[in-house]
Amino acid sequence: MTATLDKPDAQTAPAEIPSFQVTLRIRRYTPETHGEEPYWQDFTVTAHGTDRLLDALHTIKWELDGSVTFRRSCAHGVCGSDAMRINGRNRLACKALLKDLDPSKPITVEPIKGLPVIKDLVVDMEPFFASYREIMPFLITTGHQPSRERLQSPEERARFDDTTKCILCAACTSSCPVFWTDGQYFGPAAIVNAHRFIFDSRDEGGAQRLEILNDKEGVWRCRTTFNCTEACPRGIEVTKAIQEVKRAMITRAF
Amino acid sequence: MQIHQYDVVIVGAGGAGMRAALESSSRTRTAVISKLYPTRSHTGAAQGGMCAALGNVEDDNPEWHTFDTVKGGDYLVDQDAAEIMAKEAVDAVLDLERMGLPFNRTPEGRIDQRRFGGHTRNHGEAPVRRACYAADRTGHMILQTLYQQCVKQDVQFFNEFYVLDLLMNRDLSGETGDVADGEEVAVAGVVAYELATGEIHVFRAKSVVLATGGAGKIYKTTSNAHTLTGDGMAIAYRRGLPLEDMEFFQFHPTGLAGLGILLSEAARGEGGILRNADGERFMERYAPTIKDLAPRDIVARSMANEVREGRGAGPNKDYVLLDLTHLDPAHIDAKLPDITEFARTYLGIEPYTEPVPVYPTAHYAMGGVPTNVEGEVLRNPRDVVRGLYAAGEVACVSVHGSNRLGTNSLLDINVFGKRAGISAAEYAVRADWVELPDDPESSTVAELEEMRARPKGERVADVRRELQQTMDTNAQVFRTAESLRQALTDIHALQDRYARVSVQDKGKAFNTDLIEALELGFLLDLSEVVVIGALNRRESRGGHFREDYPDRNDAEFMEHTMAYRRPAGAHIDDPVAPAPAGEELPVFPPERPSVLLGTKPVITTVYQPMERKY
Amino acid sequence: MTTIPAPNTPVVRPSRRTSRGNWELYGWVFMRASGVVLLVLIFGHLFVNLVAGDGISAIDFGFVAGKWASPFWQIWDLLMLWLAMIHGTNGVRTIINDYAERDGTRFALKLALYTAFTVVVVLGTLVIFTFDPCPANSPASLLPSFCTA
C-alpha cells in the first residue's frame, strides 16, 4: 500500500470543482522577437472557483506560451513581486481572485505604470527603490546602545503599526497620477516608509526625513487622489500617512 | 561575460544572507547575489515569532530552550549547536530590536512573548511564553529590518542574479579523481546568470556564503514560494558536497486546506483549537499535556491520522478545522491580522464565526548543506571546505534534528547567519586568493545553451507537476518502503524526461522560462536525495514517519545521513550500514550518477535520548 | 578576459533633491489660509454689493466710487485681488506641473500664466489706488454725493 491520505475519498466521490473559461488580454513587450512596440495578446484558459489571476498567468506560461513573463514568488500577497495593472487597477496578481474580476469579459493585464518596462509585465524597479533609499529607511538613534531593549509602550508601538505593513510592491507609487507624469516625485511608498520611522518613538531621525520630504518633489506634490490607498494590497491607509507627514512638517514649521 | 572580485560573496538575500551581509560588509568587501529583490525573500512569509528566553513575561532560561529544541528534534539535534543557538537567541532578539524591529510590547514597554509549539517550561511541564513577535508578521518585520540595515550600511546587492555554479579548486564530484580526506579544498567563487540581460558573471571570492533557503517546491502542497527550489543545496550537491538529513522535511500542520498557504502556529499559541468533523479537540488524545501546542510533526501526523480514519471535515472529509471562534475578534485583529485575512481572501471563510479548513503543508527542510557551528561547510564528516559557508534553511548545522520547533528557523537565520557572516569575513581577511579554474563559466554556459537550443520536447510544467504529485503521494507525512520505491521509480523516469525538456522562450532578456527549467533540474536531484534518505532510514523519527517502522531506533539510526552524488562505482568513507535482505538501497545503473549514503555522528552533550511524549 | 573590480555597481546618482529650503510648505499652507480668507472677502463683497440696502438695484458708478473712496474698501478689494490671483496662479502652476509632461510645454504654459498674473495684478492695483471718484465734467446725478464740483 502507499501512504496516501485519500482513502476517505474512495468512499465519498470528490465534490466537482466548478470551472469556467476566462480570457486574459495581456500587454506584451518583447523587443527581442516582436520589435519595440508593445502589443496586446489574448489568451483563454480554464480556471477554477478560487483561482487567482496568478494561477491563470501560470496556466498561460506553463501550457500556452512560455515566453509570457512576469515576476512572482510567495503567491499569497506577502512578498510584493507581482504587482500589476489588472483591469486598470493596481493589484497583486496573487491576491486578485478571478471570480471577483468579472471573468465574462476579457481581463486586461498590464505592467504597472511609470516605471520602465523590461519585458511583458516586468518593470525596472530601480527608480522605485532609489526613492525608498533616499528617505533613510532605517532606525536612527544617538547615544549608547542600551544593554536591553529600548522601551516602547503598546500605544507608541501602535502609532506607526499601519505603515510597518509595507511590502514595497510599488502598487501605490505606480498608481499615482503625479508619479506617472513626473518620475521625480518620491511617491507614496517612500513616504509610507518615512512615516514608519518618523512616528516610531525610538527614532531620532525624524527631522532629517521631514527635511528630505519637504522637497519640491516631496509630500507637497500629493494631490490626495487616494489612488494609492485603493491600490495598497496590504490595506495601508497610504493617503492618511502622507497627510500625517504633512501635518508633522507644518507643526514643525509654525 | 564579466568577472567580479569580492572578498566575500553571499548567495541569497533572505534573512540569513542579509544577517551575514551586515556582519561581513562592515569587515570586508562584500557582495550579495540574489535571484530575487531582497525584500521578496521567503523569510518575509514567516509569521509567528522568534523564540528567545528573555523571560520578559514569565520565568524562562536558555537551558530549557535548548532542551525543548533537542527533544523537539527527536534527539537528532547536535546539542552543542542547539545550546549555542538558545544562548545567543537573547542577543539575536535584542540586536534586531536595536536595529528597529517593531516587536509587540508588554504594558511595561518590553518585548512581548507568546506561546509556541514545543516550547515548554522546565523540561516539558507546560507551554511557556518564549516567542517574541510582531503580530503575525514577524518574518516580514525581520526581513524589512535587515534590508533597512543593509541600505544603511550601503551593502552591495546584485539583484536578480541567479547563481548556477559553485567554483572550488578541487573537483569533489569524483569525475576526475577522488580527493582524499584531510586534503585541502578551498572555494574560488561562483558563476551567476543575470536575469535582465542573460549575461554570465563570474564572481571570484575568498569566501562564499550560501544562504539560498529551502526546497519546498519538491512538494505540491507547500507553504513555500514558487522560487524556493533548493538552488544552493543542489549546486553544492552537484559539485560533490554532501547533503545532510534530507529525508527530514517538516509539514506544517495548519496550511489552508487545498492551497497550502501558511496559517501560523501562533493561531494555536493565542488559543486556537484543532477540531475534527465531530468537533472533538483531537489533540487531547495525541498529546495530553500540551495538546494543540505539540511540535509540528506530531500535530501534522495526528491531523493526517484523523482524516485517514474518516474523521476529516468537509465534503470530501479531507481536512480538519482550526477553530478561532471562541477568541475575541479584537484579540484576533491585534495578534493574527494577516492569517485571518488569508482565510477571508482565499477561502471566503470568516474566522470570527467559522472554523478554518486546514491540512498539513510542506514547510521546511530540516536537512541541507552540512556545516559546523561556525557556518563552515563540511565535505565529509570531518573536513571543511575552506572559505565556504552556509546559513539558514539551506544549511544543516544541525539545530533542528529531525523536526524543527516553530520559531527556531527565524532564530537559526539570525544566530547562524551572523556567525557565518563573521567567519566568512574573518577568513577572507587572512586568506589568500584561490585561482579560478580555467574557463570557470564553461560548463554553465554549455548547459544554458544546450537547454535553449533543444528541439521541442517535454514541457517543464508537466514534469514538475508529476514530480510534486508523486512526492505528495508517496513521500509526505506517512511513508513506507513501497511508497518510497514508487517515488524513486517516478523520479528516475522524470529525470529521463527532464533530459528532453525544452523551453519556448529562446531570448536573453528576463527569460523566466529558462530559469524554471533549471530550477526543475535542481528539484529532481533533491527529491531523489530525500527519497533515498527516507528509504534508508528504517525507523520513525521527528518529521520522518515510516509506517513499516513506526518506532524510533536509536541503536541503528542515531546518526545523521550524509548523501553524496558520485559517479557509478565510486565509494565513500563512513557508508551507512548495509540494509537487511529485501530492504537494499537501489543500485544505480552506470549512466546515472549514484546517490551514496554515509553517516555523521550526532553530537550529544547533556541530554540522553528519552521517549518523546508531550 | 579583463577583471572589473565592481562593475554594475549601482550608479551613485547625484541626489536629485537640490531644492531644500523651498517654498512648497508655505505654498501649501498659503493655499489653505488664503482659501479661508477669500471665502470671507468674496461673500462679504457679494453681500454688500448685492444684498445689503437696496440690493442689486443700488449699483451704479456712484456706488462703486463711493466704496473706493473709503480706505477700508480699497484694502478689502486689494486683498481680494492679490489673494485670489496668487491662489489661482499657484493652483494652475501645480496643475501644469502635474500634467505638462514636456519641459518645453511646461515652460510655455508657465510663461503665459505668470504674464497673465502680472498684467492683472498690476492693472488691478493701479485702478484701486488711482481711481478718481469725481471725474471732471460728469453729470452730478451719476456721481457720489460727496463730489461737490
Tab-separated table of C-alpha atoms in Angstrom, chain C:
chain	number	residue	atom	x	y	z
C	1	MET	CA	39.410	38.478	-20.110
C	2	THR	CA	39.526	41.584	-18.012
C	3	THR	CA	38.753	41.759	-14.369
C	4	ILE	CA	36.457	44.553	-13.363
C	5	PRO	CA	36.560	45.178	-9.632
C	6	ALA	CA	32.972	46.276	-9.262
C	7	PRO	CA	31.040	46.669	-12.453
C	8	ASN	CA	27.322	47.055	-12.257
C	9	THR	CA	27.748	48.959	-9.073
C	10	PRO	CA	24.546	50.889	-8.769
C	11	VAL	CA	25.486	54.292	-10.135
C	12	VAL	CA	25.651	56.728	-7.268
C	13	ARG	CA	23.298	59.280	-8.718
C	14	PRO	CA	23.766	62.826	-7.607
C	15	SER	CA	20.862	63.466	-5.304
C	16	ARG	CA	18.080	64.996	-7.336
C	17	ARG	CA	16.915	66.718	-4.173
C	18	THR	CA	18.531	70.080	-4.676
C	19	SER	CA	15.667	72.286	-3.620
C	20	ARG	CA	15.855	72.134	0.144
C	21	GLY	CA	14.537	75.256	1.767
C	22	ASN	CA	11.963	75.696	-0.963
C	23	TRP	CA	8.603	77.368	-0.541
C	24	GLU	CA	6.382	74.345	-1.107
C	25	LEU	CA	5.410	74.054	2.557
C	26	TYR	CA	4.484	77.736	2.759
C	27	GLY	CA	2.746	77.458	-0.588
C	28	TRP	CA	0.663	74.588	0.730
C	29	VAL	CA	-0.251	76.486	3.901
C	30	PHE	CA	-0.964	79.662	1.896
C	31	MET	CA	-3.421	77.851	-0.361
C	32	ARG	CA	-5.469	76.716	2.627
C	33	ALA	CA	-5.238	80.002	4.577
C	34	SER	CA	-5.947	82.218	1.563
C	35	GLY	CA	-8.863	79.975	0.673
C	36	VAL	CA	-10.491	80.641	4.027
C	37	VAL	CA	-9.792	84.397	3.899
C	38	LEU	CA	-11.073	84.596	0.328
C	39	LEU	CA	-14.330	82.975	1.374
C	40	VAL	CA	-14.914	85.818	3.847
C	41	LEU	CA	-13.772	88.508	1.418
C	42	ILE	CA	-15.785	87.249	-1.530
C	43	PHE	CA	-19.003	86.582	0.359
C	44	GLY	CA	-18.632	89.929	2.194
C	45	HIS	CA	-18.171	91.624	-1.150
C	46	LEU	CA	-21.185	89.861	-2.656
C	47	PHE	CA	-23.355	90.667	0.351
C	48	VAL	CA	-22.540	94.381	0.390
C	49	ASN	CA	-22.955	94.743	-3.358
C	50	LEU	CA	-25.972	92.545	-3.977
C	51	VAL	CA	-27.991	92.174	-0.796
C	52	ALA	CA	-27.489	94.982	1.702
C	53	GLY	CA	-29.565	98.176	1.415
C	54	ASP	CA	-31.365	98.445	-1.928
C	55	GLY	CA	-29.630	95.371	-3.130
C	56	ILE	CA	-28.589	94.950	-6.742
C	57	SER	CA	-30.536	97.972	-7.953
C	58	ALA	CA	-28.265	100.281	-5.958
C	59	ILE	CA	-25.217	99.504	-8.070
C	60	ASP	CA	-24.058	102.277	-10.336
C	61	PHE	CA	-20.908	104.345	-10.833
C	62	GLY	CA	-21.717	106.328	-7.773
C	63	PHE	CA	-21.984	103.206	-5.613
C	64	VAL	CA	-18.586	101.924	-6.716
C	65	ALA	CA	-16.965	105.307	-6.467
C	66	GLY	CA	-18.424	105.721	-3.007
C	67	LYS	CA	-16.933	102.421	-1.846
C	68	TRP	CA	-13.462	103.141	-3.275
C	69	ALA	CA	-13.368	106.495	-1.641
C	70	SER	CA	-13.048	104.603	1.636
C	71	PRO	CA	-9.634	103.130	2.550
C	72	PHE	CA	-11.498	100.173	4.148
C	73	TRP	CA	-12.978	99.018	0.844
C	74	GLN	CA	-9.776	99.833	-1.021
C	75	ILE	CA	-7.868	97.432	1.199
C	76	TRP	CA	-10.682	94.860	1.081
C	77	ASP	CA	-10.663	94.780	-2.694
C	78	LEU	CA	-6.888	94.914	-2.912
C	79	LEU	CA	-6.628	91.883	-0.612
C	80	MET	CA	-9.253	90.083	-2.608
C	81	LEU	CA	-7.413	90.768	-5.852
C	82	TRP	CA	-3.994	89.710	-4.612
C	83	LEU	CA	-5.079	86.661	-2.687
C	84	ALA	CA	-7.302	85.403	-5.490
C	85	MET	CA	-4.618	85.910	-8.103
C	86	ILE	CA	-1.854	84.258	-6.089
C	87	HIS	CA	-4.160	81.441	-5.033
C	88	GLY	CA	-5.361	80.813	-8.564
C	89	THR	CA	-1.956	81.165	-10.158
C	90	ASN	CA	-0.365	78.761	-7.704
C	91	GLY	CA	-3.186	76.289	-8.332
C	92	VAL	CA	-2.711	76.468	-12.083
C	93	ARG	CA	1.045	76.164	-11.593
C	94	THR	CA	0.625	72.853	-9.778
C	95	ILE	CA	-1.753	71.642	-12.460
C	96	ILE	CA	0.834	72.490	-15.122
C	97	ASN	CA	3.473	70.653	-13.087
C	98	ASP	CA	1.216	67.606	-12.814
C	99	TYR	CA	0.037	67.385	-16.380
C	100	ALA	CA	2.589	69.020	-18.695
C	101	GLU	CA	4.967	66.204	-19.467
C	102	ARG	CA	7.486	68.005	-21.684
C	103	ASP	CA	9.781	70.693	-20.347
C	104	GLY	CA	9.034	72.982	-23.313
C	105	THR	CA	5.276	72.824	-22.797
C	106	ARG	CA	5.721	73.377	-19.116
C	107	PHE	CA	7.874	76.445	-19.690
C	108	ALA	CA	5.496	77.974	-22.244
C	109	LEU	CA	2.423	77.439	-20.094
C	110	LYS	CA	4.087	78.873	-17.027
C	111	LEU	CA	5.330	81.880	-19.000
C	112	ALA	CA	1.765	82.581	-20.148
C	113	LEU	CA	0.473	82.082	-16.631
C	114	TYR	CA	2.945	84.426	-14.978
C	115	THR	CA	2.414	87.067	-17.681
C	116	ALA	CA	-1.334	86.972	-17.137
C	117	PHE	CA	-0.793	87.161	-13.395
C	118	THR	CA	1.462	90.194	-13.673
C	119	VAL	CA	-0.848	92.075	-16.038
C	120	VAL	CA	-3.960	91.517	-13.947
C	121	VAL	CA	-2.334	92.282	-10.608
C	122	VAL	CA	-0.545	95.430	-11.794
C	123	LEU	CA	-3.568	96.846	-13.613
C	124	GLY	CA	-5.947	95.956	-10.804
C	125	THR	CA	-3.734	97.533	-8.163
C	126	LEU	CA	-3.310	100.664	-10.239
C	127	VAL	CA	-7.057	101.006	-10.666
C	128	ILE	CA	-7.757	100.665	-6.971
C	129	PHE	CA	-5.222	103.330	-5.971
C	130	THR	CA	-5.566	105.795	-8.858
C	131	PHE	CA	-9.339	105.710	-9.051
C	132	ASP	CA	-10.931	109.204	-9.275
C	133	PRO	CA	-14.409	109.158	-7.760
C	134	CYS	CA	-15.302	112.612	-9.101
C	135	PRO	CA	-14.156	112.852	-12.713
C	136	ALA	CA	-14.497	116.382	-14.096
C	137	ASN	CA	-17.373	117.279	-16.401
C	138	SER	CA	-19.609	114.403	-15.373
C	139	PRO	CA	-23.317	114.798	-14.671
C	140	ALA	CA	-23.779	115.161	-10.918
C	141	SER	CA	-26.564	112.576	-10.877
C	142	LEU	CA	-24.061	109.823	-11.644
C	143	LEU	CA	-21.523	110.871	-9.049
C	144	PRO	CA	-21.457	110.102	-5.397
C	145	SER	CA	-22.900	112.714	-3.113
C	146	PHE	CA	-19.596	113.937	-1.684
C	147	CYS	CA	-18.478	115.240	-5.102
C	148	THR	CA	-19.063	118.975	-4.885
C	149	ALA	CA	-17.817	120.160	-8.188
